[in-house]
mmCIF file of C-alpha atoms in Angstrom:
data_model
loop_
_atom_site.group_PDB
_atom_site.id
_atom_site.type_symbol
_atom_site.label_atom_id
_atom_site.label_comp_id
_atom_site.label_asym_id
_atom_site.label_seq_id
_atom_site.Cartn_x
_atom_site.Cartn_y
_atom_site.Cartn_z
ATOM 1 C CA MET A 1475 -12.722 40.993 -45.126
ATOM 2 C CA LYS A 1476 -13.407 43.604 -42.438
ATOM 3 C CA LEU A 1477 -16.707 41.940 -41.629
ATOM 4 C CA LEU A 1478 -15.012 38.541 -41.421
ATOM 5 C CA LYS A 1479 -12.358 39.920 -39.115
ATOM 6 C CA GLY A 1480 -15.089 41.426 -36.967
ATOM 7 C CA LYS A 1481 -16.797 38.055 -36.657
ATOM 8 C CA LYS A 1482 -13.513 36.412 -35.720
ATOM 9 C CA LEU A 1483 -12.926 39.070 -33.112
ATOM 10 C CA LEU A 1484 -16.409 38.585 -31.686
ATOM 11 C CA ILE A 1485 -15.934 34.810 -31.509
ATOM 12 C CA LEU A 1486 -12.577 35.292 -29.820
ATOM 13 C CA LEU A 1487 -14.069 37.669 -27.249
ATOM 14 C CA LEU A 1488 -16.916 35.256 -26.519
ATOM 15 C CA ALA A 1489 -14.449 32.403 -26.079
ATOM 16 C CA LEU A 1490 -12.391 34.485 -23.657
ATOM 17 C CA CYS A 1491 -15.510 35.332 -21.678
ATOM 18 C CA VAL A 1492 -16.448 31.650 -21.394
ATOM 19 C CA LEU A 1493 -12.904 30.814 -20.302
ATOM 20 C CA CYS A 1494 -12.958 33.523 -17.637
ATOM 21 C CA VAL A 1495 -16.282 32.260 -16.302
ATOM 22 C CA CYS A 1496 -14.886 28.700 -16.113
ATOM 23 C CA VAL A 1497 -11.818 29.903 -14.244
ATOM 24 C CA VAL A 1498 -13.947 31.870 -11.775
ATOM 25 C CA VAL A 1499 -16.278 28.909 -11.231
ATOM 26 C CA MET A 1500 -13.401 26.458 -10.715
ATOM 27 C CA THR A 1501 -11.624 28.833 -8.368
ATOM 28 C CA SER A 1502 -14.749 29.537 -6.363
ATOM 29 C CA CYS A 1503 -15.462 25.800 -6.117
ATOM 30 C CA GLY A 1504 -11.963 25.202 -4.873
ATOM 31 C CA GLN A 1505 -12.116 28.018 -2.355
ATOM 32 C CA LYS A 1506 -15.773 27.591 -1.438
ATOM 33 C CA GLU A 1507 -14.888 25.529 1.597
ATOM 34 C CA LYS A 1508 -11.613 26.956 2.898
ATOM 35 C CA ASN A 1509 -11.979 24.916 6.073
ATOM 36 C CA GLU A 1510 -12.259 21.636 4.197
ATOM 37 C CA VAL A 1511 -9.912 18.775 3.365
ATOM 38 C CA ARG A 1512 -10.803 16.115 0.800
ATOM 39 C CA ILE A 1513 -9.196 12.725 1.502
ATOM 40 C CA TYR A 1514 -9.044 9.705 -0.800
ATOM 41 C CA SER A 1515 -7.916 6.507 0.911
ATOM 42 C CA TYR A 1516 -8.544 2.788 1.314
ATOM 43 C CA GLY A 1517 -11.803 1.874 2.977
ATOM 44 C CA ASP A 1518 -11.761 1.156 6.721
ATOM 45 C CA TYR A 1519 -8.167 2.363 7.013
ATOM 46 C CA ILE A 1520 -8.525 4.834 9.883
ATOM 47 C CA ALA A 1521 -9.507 4.169 13.481
ATOM 48 C CA PRO A 1522 -13.122 5.133 14.241
ATOM 49 C CA GLY A 1523 -13.471 8.561 15.795
ATOM 50 C CA LEU A 1524 -10.249 10.048 14.429
ATOM 51 C CA ILE A 1525 -11.947 12.026 11.654
ATOM 52 C CA LYS A 1526 -14.294 13.676 14.164
ATOM 53 C CA GLN A 1527 -11.359 14.301 16.480
ATOM 54 C CA PHE A 1528 -9.455 16.054 13.684
ATOM 55 C CA GLU A 1529 -12.506 18.168 12.793
ATOM 56 C CA LYS A 1530 -13.007 19.163 16.434
ATOM 57 C CA GLU A 1531 -9.352 20.082 16.973
ATOM 58 C CA THR A 1532 -8.865 22.018 13.739
ATOM 59 C CA GLY A 1533 -12.298 23.231 12.663
ATOM 60 C CA ILE A 1534 -11.594 21.689 9.251
ATOM 61 C CA LYS A 1535 -14.362 19.630 7.663
ATOM 62 C CA VAL A 1536 -13.250 16.240 6.320
ATOM 63 C CA VAL A 1537 -14.686 14.823 3.104
ATOM 64 C CA TYR A 1538 -13.544 11.197 3.086
ATOM 65 C CA ASP A 1539 -13.889 9.041 -0.039
ATOM 66 C CA THR A 1540 -12.535 5.518 -0.435
ATOM 67 C CA PHE A 1541 -11.078 3.200 -3.061
ATOM 68 C CA ASP A 1542 -10.323 -0.526 -3.041
ATOM 69 C CA THR A 1543 -7.086 -0.612 -5.024
ATOM 70 C CA ASN A 1544 -4.304 1.685 -6.182
ATOM 71 C CA GLU A 1545 -5.402 0.997 -9.738
ATOM 72 C CA GLU A 1546 -8.857 2.393 -8.936
ATOM 73 C CA MET A 1547 -7.397 5.521 -7.349
ATOM 74 C CA TYR A 1548 -4.799 6.261 -10.035
ATOM 75 C CA PRO A 1549 -7.061 7.302 -12.971
ATOM 76 C CA VAL A 1550 -9.128 9.537 -10.693
ATOM 77 C CA ILE A 1551 -6.040 11.565 -9.830
ATOM 78 C CA LYS A 1552 -4.501 11.203 -13.293
ATOM 79 C CA ASN A 1553 -7.604 12.474 -15.080
ATOM 80 C CA GLN A 1554 -8.589 14.938 -12.337
ATOM 81 C CA ALA A 1555 -12.031 13.326 -12.183
ATOM 82 C CA GLY A 1556 -12.099 14.304 -8.529
ATOM 83 C CA VAL A 1557 -10.094 16.919 -6.708
ATOM 84 C CA TYR A 1558 -8.491 15.619 -3.521
ATOM 85 C CA ASP A 1559 -6.121 17.210 -1.046
ATOM 86 C CA VAL A 1560 -4.647 14.030 0.440
ATOM 87 C CA ILE A 1561 -4.354 10.536 -1.011
ATOM 88 C CA CYS A 1562 -3.019 7.231 0.360
ATOM 89 C CA PRO A 1563 -1.123 5.348 -2.374
ATOM 90 C CA SER A 1564 1.143 2.351 -1.887
ATOM 91 C CA ASP A 1565 4.861 2.402 -2.624
ATOM 92 C CA TYR A 1566 4.889 1.467 -6.319
ATOM 93 C CA MET A 1567 2.005 3.820 -7.068
ATOM 94 C CA VAL A 1568 3.839 6.682 -5.367
ATOM 95 C CA GLU A 1569 6.737 5.954 -7.716
ATOM 96 C CA ARG A 1570 4.490 6.028 -10.780
ATOM 97 C CA MET A 1571 2.633 9.186 -9.768
ATOM 98 C CA ARG A 1572 5.845 10.934 -8.779
ATOM 99 C CA ASN A 1573 7.407 10.124 -12.144
ATOM 100 C CA GLU A 1574 4.328 11.464 -13.927
ATOM 101 C CA GLY A 1575 4.327 14.748 -12.012
ATOM 102 C CA LEU A 1576 1.045 14.054 -10.218
ATOM 103 C CA LEU A 1577 2.301 14.768 -6.695
ATOM 104 C CA SER A 1578 3.363 17.879 -4.779
ATOM 105 C CA LYS A 1579 6.449 17.974 -2.617
ATOM 106 C CA ILE A 1580 5.715 17.792 1.100
ATOM 107 C CA ASP A 1581 6.414 21.013 2.988
ATOM 108 C CA TYR A 1582 7.889 19.426 6.104
ATOM 109 C CA SER A 1583 7.990 22.746 7.946
ATOM 110 C CA LYS A 1584 4.224 22.249 8.270
ATOM 111 C CA VAL A 1585 4.495 18.617 9.344
ATOM 112 C CA PRO A 1586 6.525 18.769 12.592
ATOM 113 C CA ASN A 1587 5.255 15.345 13.672
ATOM 114 C CA PHE A 1588 7.138 13.848 10.718
ATOM 115 C CA LYS A 1589 9.990 13.486 13.217
ATOM 116 C CA ASN A 1590 8.098 10.466 14.614
ATOM 117 C CA ILE A 1591 8.554 8.412 11.433
ATOM 118 C CA GLY A 1592 11.355 5.893 11.834
ATOM 119 C CA SER A 1593 14.507 6.251 9.772
ATOM 120 C CA ARG A 1594 14.444 2.582 8.697
ATOM 121 C CA TYR A 1595 11.199 3.188 6.766
ATOM 122 C CA LEU A 1596 12.405 6.434 5.275
ATOM 123 C CA LYS A 1597 15.531 4.628 4.062
ATOM 124 C CA ILE A 1598 13.406 1.964 2.388
ATOM 125 C CA ALA A 1599 11.355 4.666 0.664
ATOM 126 C CA ASP A 1600 14.456 6.642 -0.282
ATOM 127 C CA ARG A 1601 16.162 3.737 -2.021
ATOM 128 C CA SER A 1602 13.062 2.617 -3.859
ATOM 129 C CA TYR A 1603 9.926 4.644 -4.567
ATOM 130 C CA ASP A 1604 10.602 8.131 -3.125
ATOM 131 C CA PRO A 1605 14.262 9.220 -3.433
ATOM 132 C CA GLY A 1606 14.965 11.984 -0.957
ATOM 133 C CA ASN A 1607 11.639 11.404 0.844
ATOM 134 C CA LYS A 1608 10.153 14.421 -0.920
ATOM 135 C CA TYR A 1609 6.647 13.297 -1.851
ATOM 136 C CA ALA A 1610 5.393 10.658 0.592
ATOM 137 C CA VAL A 1611 4.948 10.253 4.357
ATOM 138 C CA PRO A 1612 4.776 6.575 5.480
ATOM 139 C CA TYR A 1613 1.483 5.735 7.180
ATOM 140 C CA GLN A 1614 1.184 1.947 7.497
ATOM 141 C CA TRP A 1615 3.504 -0.852 6.557
ATOM 142 C CA GLY A 1616 3.561 -4.610 6.570
ATOM 143 C CA ILE A 1617 5.439 -7.657 5.422
ATOM 144 C CA ALA A 1618 4.317 -10.896 3.793
ATOM 145 C CA GLY A 1619 5.041 -14.280 5.282
ATOM 146 C CA ILE A 1620 3.756 -17.781 5.842
ATOM 147 C CA MET A 1621 1.175 -18.559 8.519
ATOM 148 C CA TYR A 1622 0.744 -22.214 9.447
ATOM 149 C CA ASN A 1623 -1.047 -24.428 11.934
ATOM 150 C CA SER A 1624 1.525 -25.641 14.448
ATOM 151 C CA SER A 1625 -0.730 -28.516 15.550
ATOM 152 C CA LYS A 1626 -0.418 -29.963 12.035
ATOM 153 C CA ILE A 1627 3.028 -28.694 11.036
ATOM 154 C CA LYS A 1628 5.917 -28.824 13.479
ATOM 155 C CA LYS A 1629 7.305 -25.459 14.648
ATOM 156 C CA GLY A 1630 10.537 -24.633 12.884
ATOM 157 C CA GLU A 1631 9.613 -26.814 9.901
ATOM 158 C CA ILE A 1632 8.680 -23.817 7.755
ATOM 159 C CA THR A 1633 11.613 -21.556 6.883
ATOM 160 C CA SER A 1634 11.469 -20.904 3.144
ATOM 161 C CA TRP A 1635 9.129 -19.908 0.330
ATOM 162 C CA ASN A 1636 10.010 -23.259 -1.194
ATOM 163 C CA ASP A 1637 8.180 -25.009 1.649
ATOM 164 C CA LEU A 1638 4.967 -23.973 -0.115
ATOM 165 C CA TRP A 1639 5.976 -26.361 -2.900
ATOM 166 C CA ASN A 1640 6.360 -29.333 -0.544
ATOM 167 C CA LYS A 1641 4.089 -32.214 -1.621
ATOM 168 C CA LYS A 1642 3.436 -33.198 1.995
ATOM 169 C CA TYR A 1643 1.167 -30.138 2.297
ATOM 170 C CA LYS A 1644 -0.886 -30.996 -0.780
ATOM 171 C CA GLY A 1645 -4.459 -29.765 -0.533
ATOM 172 C CA SER A 1646 -3.823 -27.546 2.474
ATOM 173 C CA ILE A 1647 -1.935 -24.585 0.941
ATOM 174 C CA ILE A 1648 -3.428 -21.100 0.486
ATOM 175 C CA MET A 1649 -1.812 -18.737 -2.024
ATOM 176 C CA GLN A 1650 -2.682 -15.117 -2.764
ATOM 177 C CA ASP A 1651 -4.856 -14.594 -5.847
ATOM 178 C CA SER A 1652 -2.741 -11.617 -6.835
ATOM 179 C CA LEU A 1653 -0.494 -11.232 -9.866
ATOM 180 C CA ARG A 1654 2.444 -9.319 -8.384
ATOM 181 C CA ASP A 1655 2.231 -10.850 -4.890
ATOM 182 C CA THR A 1656 2.124 -14.476 -6.032
ATOM 183 C CA MET A 1657 4.609 -14.035 -8.861
ATOM 184 C CA GLY A 1658 6.770 -12.259 -6.283
ATOM 185 C CA ALA A 1659 6.670 -15.243 -3.894
ATOM 186 C CA SER A 1660 7.701 -17.554 -6.728
ATOM 187 C CA LEU A 1661 10.494 -15.223 -7.823
ATOM 188 C CA LYS A 1662 11.864 -14.983 -4.265
ATOM 189 C CA ALA A 1663 11.676 -18.773 -3.888
ATOM 190 C CA LEU A 1664 13.878 -19.071 -6.970
ATOM 191 C CA GLY A 1665 16.337 -16.483 -5.681
ATOM 192 C CA TYR A 1666 15.255 -13.632 -7.956
ATOM 193 C CA SER A 1667 14.043 -10.106 -7.272
ATOM 194 C CA LEU A 1668 10.281 -9.785 -6.925
ATOM 195 C CA ASN A 1669 10.589 -6.796 -9.282
ATOM 196 C CA SER A 1670 12.395 -8.735 -12.008
ATOM 197 C CA THR A 1671 11.536 -7.850 -15.616
ATOM 198 C CA LYS A 1672 13.755 -10.526 -17.163
ATOM 199 C CA LYS A 1673 11.738 -12.837 -19.397
ATOM 200 C CA SER A 1674 13.754 -15.891 -18.371
ATOM 201 C CA GLU A 1675 13.094 -15.266 -14.666
ATOM 202 C CA LEU A 1676 9.414 -14.483 -15.106
ATOM 203 C CA SER A 1677 9.001 -17.575 -17.251
ATOM 204 C CA ALA A 1678 10.709 -19.701 -14.585
ATOM 205 C CA ALA A 1679 8.457 -18.180 -11.871
ATOM 206 C CA ALA A 1680 5.317 -18.947 -13.883
ATOM 207 C CA ASP A 1681 6.485 -22.531 -14.499
ATOM 208 C CA TYR A 1682 7.212 -22.933 -10.788
ATOM 209 C CA LEU A 1683 3.685 -21.770 -9.941
ATOM 210 C CA VAL A 1684 2.266 -24.261 -12.459
ATOM 211 C CA LYS A 1685 4.234 -26.986 -10.671
ATOM 212 C CA GLN A 1686 2.710 -25.896 -7.349
ATOM 213 C CA LYS A 1687 -0.854 -25.701 -8.667
ATOM 214 C CA PRO A 1688 -1.906 -29.319 -7.818
ATOM 215 C CA LEU A 1689 -0.843 -28.736 -4.199
ATOM 216 C CA VAL A 1690 -2.927 -25.578 -3.639
ATOM 217 C CA TYR A 1691 -6.252 -25.757 -1.826
ATOM 218 C CA LYS A 1692 -7.308 -22.260 -2.854
ATOM 219 C CA TYR A 1693 -6.065 -18.962 -4.282
ATOM 220 C CA ALA A 1694 -7.517 -16.257 -2.030
ATOM 221 C CA ASN A 1695 -6.828 -12.766 -0.722
ATOM 222 C CA ASP A 1696 -8.717 -11.449 2.316
ATOM 223 C CA SER A 1697 -10.273 -14.863 2.995
ATOM 224 C CA ALA A 1698 -6.855 -16.562 3.360
ATOM 225 C CA ARG A 1699 -6.715 -15.599 7.019
ATOM 226 C CA ASP A 1700 -10.214 -16.918 7.720
ATOM 227 C CA LEU A 1701 -9.511 -20.245 6.000
ATOM 228 C CA LEU A 1702 -6.490 -20.752 8.234
ATOM 229 C CA ILE A 1703 -8.363 -19.645 11.360
ATOM 230 C CA GLY A 1704 -11.177 -22.092 10.567
ATOM 231 C CA ASN A 1705 -8.762 -24.996 9.917
ATOM 232 C CA SER A 1706 -9.868 -25.332 6.290
ATOM 233 C CA ALA A 1707 -6.174 -25.127 5.380
ATOM 234 C CA ASP A 1708 -2.929 -25.606 7.268
ATOM 235 C CA ILE A 1709 -0.515 -23.184 5.616
ATOM 236 C CA GLY A 1710 -0.780 -19.994 3.564
ATOM 237 C CA VAL A 1711 0.578 -16.608 2.601
ATOM 238 C CA VAL A 1712 -0.687 -13.681 4.685
ATOM 239 C CA TRP A 1713 0.461 -10.234 5.821
ATOM 240 C CA ASN A 1714 1.919 -9.911 9.295
ATOM 241 C CA GLY A 1715 -0.836 -7.474 10.251
ATOM 242 C CA GLU A 1716 -3.312 -10.375 10.031
ATOM 243 C CA VAL A 1717 -1.446 -12.615 12.430
ATOM 244 C CA LEU A 1718 -2.237 -11.172 15.879
ATOM 245 C CA TYR A 1719 -5.960 -11.155 15.081
ATOM 246 C CA SER A 1720 -5.734 -14.712 13.725
ATOM 247 C CA GLN A 1721 -3.915 -15.993 16.806
ATOM 248 C CA GLU A 1722 -6.608 -14.601 19.071
ATOM 249 C CA LEU A 1723 -9.103 -16.874 17.304
ATOM 250 C CA ASN A 1724 -6.834 -19.868 16.739
ATOM 251 C CA LYS A 1725 -3.975 -20.320 19.221
ATOM 252 C CA ASP A 1726 -2.289 -22.954 17.019
ATOM 253 C CA LEU A 1727 -1.383 -20.508 14.274
ATOM 254 C CA ASP A 1728 2.234 -19.463 13.911
ATOM 255 C CA PHE A 1729 4.001 -17.165 11.445
ATOM 256 C CA VAL A 1730 7.396 -17.063 9.772
ATOM 257 C CA ILE A 1731 9.087 -14.666 7.390
ATOM 258 C CA PRO A 1732 10.959 -16.740 4.778
ATOM 259 C CA LYS A 1733 14.747 -16.717 4.941
ATOM 260 C CA GLU A 1734 15.043 -15.542 1.320
ATOM 261 C CA GLY A 1735 13.397 -12.249 2.264
ATOM 262 C CA THR A 1736 9.935 -11.178 1.281
ATOM 263 C CA GLU A 1737 7.637 -8.463 -0.006
ATOM 264 C CA LEU A 1738 6.992 -5.491 2.208
ATOM 265 C CA PHE A 1739 4.579 -2.673 1.559
ATOM 266 C CA ILE A 1740 4.428 0.921 2.738
ATOM 267 C CA ASP A 1741 1.245 2.943 2.310
ATOM 268 C CA ASN A 1742 1.761 6.692 2.364
ATOM 269 C CA TRP A 1743 0.077 10.059 2.679
ATOM 270 C CA CYS A 1744 0.671 12.269 -0.373
ATOM 271 C CA ILE A 1745 -0.572 15.635 -1.661
ATOM 272 C CA PRO A 1746 -1.801 15.633 -5.287
ATOM 273 C CA LYS A 1747 -0.419 18.306 -7.568
ATOM 274 C CA ASN A 1748 -3.885 19.767 -8.225
ATOM 275 C CA ALA A 1749 -5.039 19.857 -4.582
ATOM 276 C CA PHE A 1750 -7.172 22.887 -3.677
ATOM 277 C CA HIS A 1751 -6.427 22.841 0.050
ATOM 278 C CA LYS A 1752 -2.793 21.799 0.369
ATOM 279 C CA SER A 1753 -2.365 23.550 3.707
ATOM 280 C CA ASN A 1754 -5.278 21.594 5.183
ATOM 281 C CA GLY A 1755 -3.894 18.415 3.648
ATOM 282 C CA LEU A 1756 -0.606 18.985 5.462
ATOM 283 C CA LYS A 1757 -2.501 19.520 8.715
ATOM 284 C CA TRP A 1758 -4.167 16.135 8.198
ATOM 285 C CA ILE A 1759 -0.818 14.433 7.585
ATOM 286 C CA ASN A 1760 0.674 16.085 10.667
ATOM 287 C CA PHE A 1761 -2.311 14.895 12.727
ATOM 288 C CA MET A 1762 -1.891 11.337 11.472
ATOM 289 C CA CYS A 1763 1.818 11.428 12.389
ATOM 290 C CA ARG A 1764 1.047 12.344 15.985
ATOM 291 C CA ALA A 1765 2.024 9.591 18.425
ATOM 292 C CA ASP A 1766 -1.383 9.112 20.083
ATOM 293 C CA VAL A 1767 -3.200 9.140 16.748
ATOM 294 C CA ALA A 1768 -0.768 6.675 15.165
ATOM 295 C CA TYR A 1769 -1.154 4.392 18.190
ATOM 296 C CA LYS A 1770 -4.955 4.422 17.857
ATOM 297 C CA ASN A 1771 -4.551 3.450 14.215
ATOM 298 C CA TYR A 1772 -2.211 0.620 15.190
ATOM 299 C CA GLU A 1773 -4.682 -0.703 17.763
ATOM 300 C CA TYR A 1774 -7.459 -0.678 15.179
ATOM 301 C CA LEU A 1775 -5.579 -1.972 12.126
ATOM 302 C CA THR A 1776 -2.981 -4.181 13.924
ATOM 303 C CA TYR A 1777 -0.466 -3.548 11.146
ATOM 304 C CA SER A 1778 3.074 -2.481 11.979
ATOM 305 C CA THR A 1779 3.377 1.256 12.394
ATOM 306 C CA PRO A 1780 6.321 3.239 11.005
ATOM 307 C CA ASN A 1781 5.708 5.754 13.791
ATOM 308 C CA GLU A 1782 8.428 5.203 16.412
ATOM 309 C CA ALA A 1783 6.738 7.453 18.964
ATOM 310 C CA ALA A 1784 3.607 5.284 18.722
ATOM 311 C CA ARG A 1785 5.707 2.140 18.955
ATOM 312 C CA LYS A 1786 7.075 3.342 22.309
ATOM 313 C CA MET A 1787 3.485 3.403 23.602
ATOM 314 C CA MET A 1788 3.015 -0.326 22.904
ATOM 315 C CA PRO A 1789 3.377 -3.025 25.565
ATOM 316 C CA ALA A 1790 6.959 -4.358 25.554
ATOM 317 C CA LYS A 1791 5.856 -7.722 24.117
ATOM 318 C CA LEU A 1792 4.480 -6.030 20.991
ATOM 319 C CA ARG A 1793 7.079 -3.270 20.821
ATOM 320 C CA ASN A 1794 9.837 -5.894 20.599
ATOM 321 C CA SER A 1795 7.915 -8.392 18.474
ATOM 322 C CA LYS A 1796 9.914 -9.739 15.511
ATOM 323 C CA LEU A 1797 6.577 -10.499 13.895
ATOM 324 C CA LEU A 1798 5.556 -6.838 13.852
ATOM 325 C CA PHE A 1799 9.044 -5.383 13.573
ATOM 326 C CA PRO A 1800 11.417 -7.759 11.737
ATOM 327 C CA SER A 1801 15.162 -7.327 12.027
ATOM 328 C CA ASP A 1802 17.066 -4.913 9.813
ATOM 329 C CA GLU A 1803 18.955 -7.900 8.394
ATOM 330 C CA LEU A 1804 15.740 -9.489 7.155
ATOM 331 C CA LEU A 1805 14.421 -6.200 5.816
ATOM 332 C CA LYS A 1806 17.577 -5.802 3.734
ATOM 333 C CA LYS A 1807 16.657 -9.027 1.920
ATOM 334 C CA SER A 1808 13.111 -7.800 1.357
ATOM 335 C CA GLU A 1809 11.688 -5.489 -1.283
ATOM 336 C CA VAL A 1810 8.780 -3.181 -1.918
ATOM 337 C CA LEU A 1811 6.955 -3.556 -5.205
ATOM 338 C CA ARG A 1812 8.325 -1.191 -7.838
ATOM 339 C CA ASP A 1813 6.595 0.396 -10.777
ATOM 340 C CA VAL A 1814 7.942 -1.728 -13.629
ATOM 341 C CA GLY A 1815 6.402 0.482 -16.332
ATOM 342 C CA PRO A 1816 3.965 -0.460 -19.128
ATOM 343 C CA ASP A 1817 6.342 -2.987 -20.697
ATOM 344 C CA GLY A 1818 6.971 -4.648 -17.342
ATOM 345 C CA ASP A 1819 3.242 -4.750 -16.590
ATOM 346 C CA ASP A 1820 2.632 -6.427 -19.940
ATOM 347 C CA LEU A 1821 5.296 -9.042 -19.204
ATOM 348 C CA TYR A 1822 3.813 -9.869 -15.794
ATOM 349 C CA SER A 1823 0.310 -10.100 -17.273
ATOM 350 C CA TYR A 1824 1.567 -12.374 -20.045
ATOM 351 C CA TYR A 1825 3.237 -14.866 -17.716
ATOM 352 C CA TRP A 1826 0.399 -14.685 -15.180
ATOM 353 C CA LYS A 1827 -2.033 -15.683 -17.929
ATOM 354 C CA ILE A 1828 0.254 -18.576 -18.856
ATOM 355 C CA PHE A 1829 0.179 -19.768 -15.231
ATOM 356 C CA LYS A 1830 -3.598 -19.325 -14.963
ATOM 357 C CA SER A 1831 -4.298 -21.221 -18.181
ATOM 358 C CA ARG A 1832 -2.184 -24.297 -17.385
#
């Protein structure tokens, strides 16, 4: 018995030694580069030169990795496959990660430029994906609408999501090839919430999309803009950030936000719970909230900025554009995507498959 206990004690001591070594290694890896910040964001989502500018101003080295979708980013943070100090999730993913305890609260005393973020965007976040604005700092935002060729379709003729079901546009309609976005357009057309989890409403939305199917030229995402620019189609769903670029290449293109309201998105800067360099992450967020930096990002990305100080730097025509900055009344009718949970995701997938198969 004494010998057995001795062996157990030895094994226990060895295990503790291994654990201590692991802790030391992990800690040293995390602290190895104190002047480093690891960022995980969408590709091509920052104006060229800003990373070098940040490094020069702060002396902090930036390690910048990219993802294509929120769903690609989520398991990396969830499973701690990579350790990042700042991430850029969209609204519904902030909600999911917040609920799962994957995010750290923002220390706003270290982000003085947060004052530049407009209250209208903070209110949207507060009533949907980030109550109290504790975990996310809005970075870019946009709103979905209908872009159409005014040389083929009379101005003022398009006012509603339901216009995309008009048989007169058969063969010239572009729809997003995206489950939540396209189901959302159908739900809004029928007068429902784009975050509905009611089976009857989702079933009706899927049936309505099936009815539209013979009218659609193509289901596309990034290429929707190019198809409209090149006159391959006359009408389609795009984000408002695509419109100014599109109009530069095709002066006949016009844009309308449907009267029923629409989908809007807000992408955000967040600090993961397991970040090694939270202080540096906050410095990055503060830098990105600075007026001149936010304006450079606007010029490069052409999406609406939630940064009011940057908006003041815009020419009056853009600063007052209803295309870039829709009215509060219209925004009240609009919604960000919400995290509908596993059961909700299953319902959307089920009815999307029904639409796709018919």
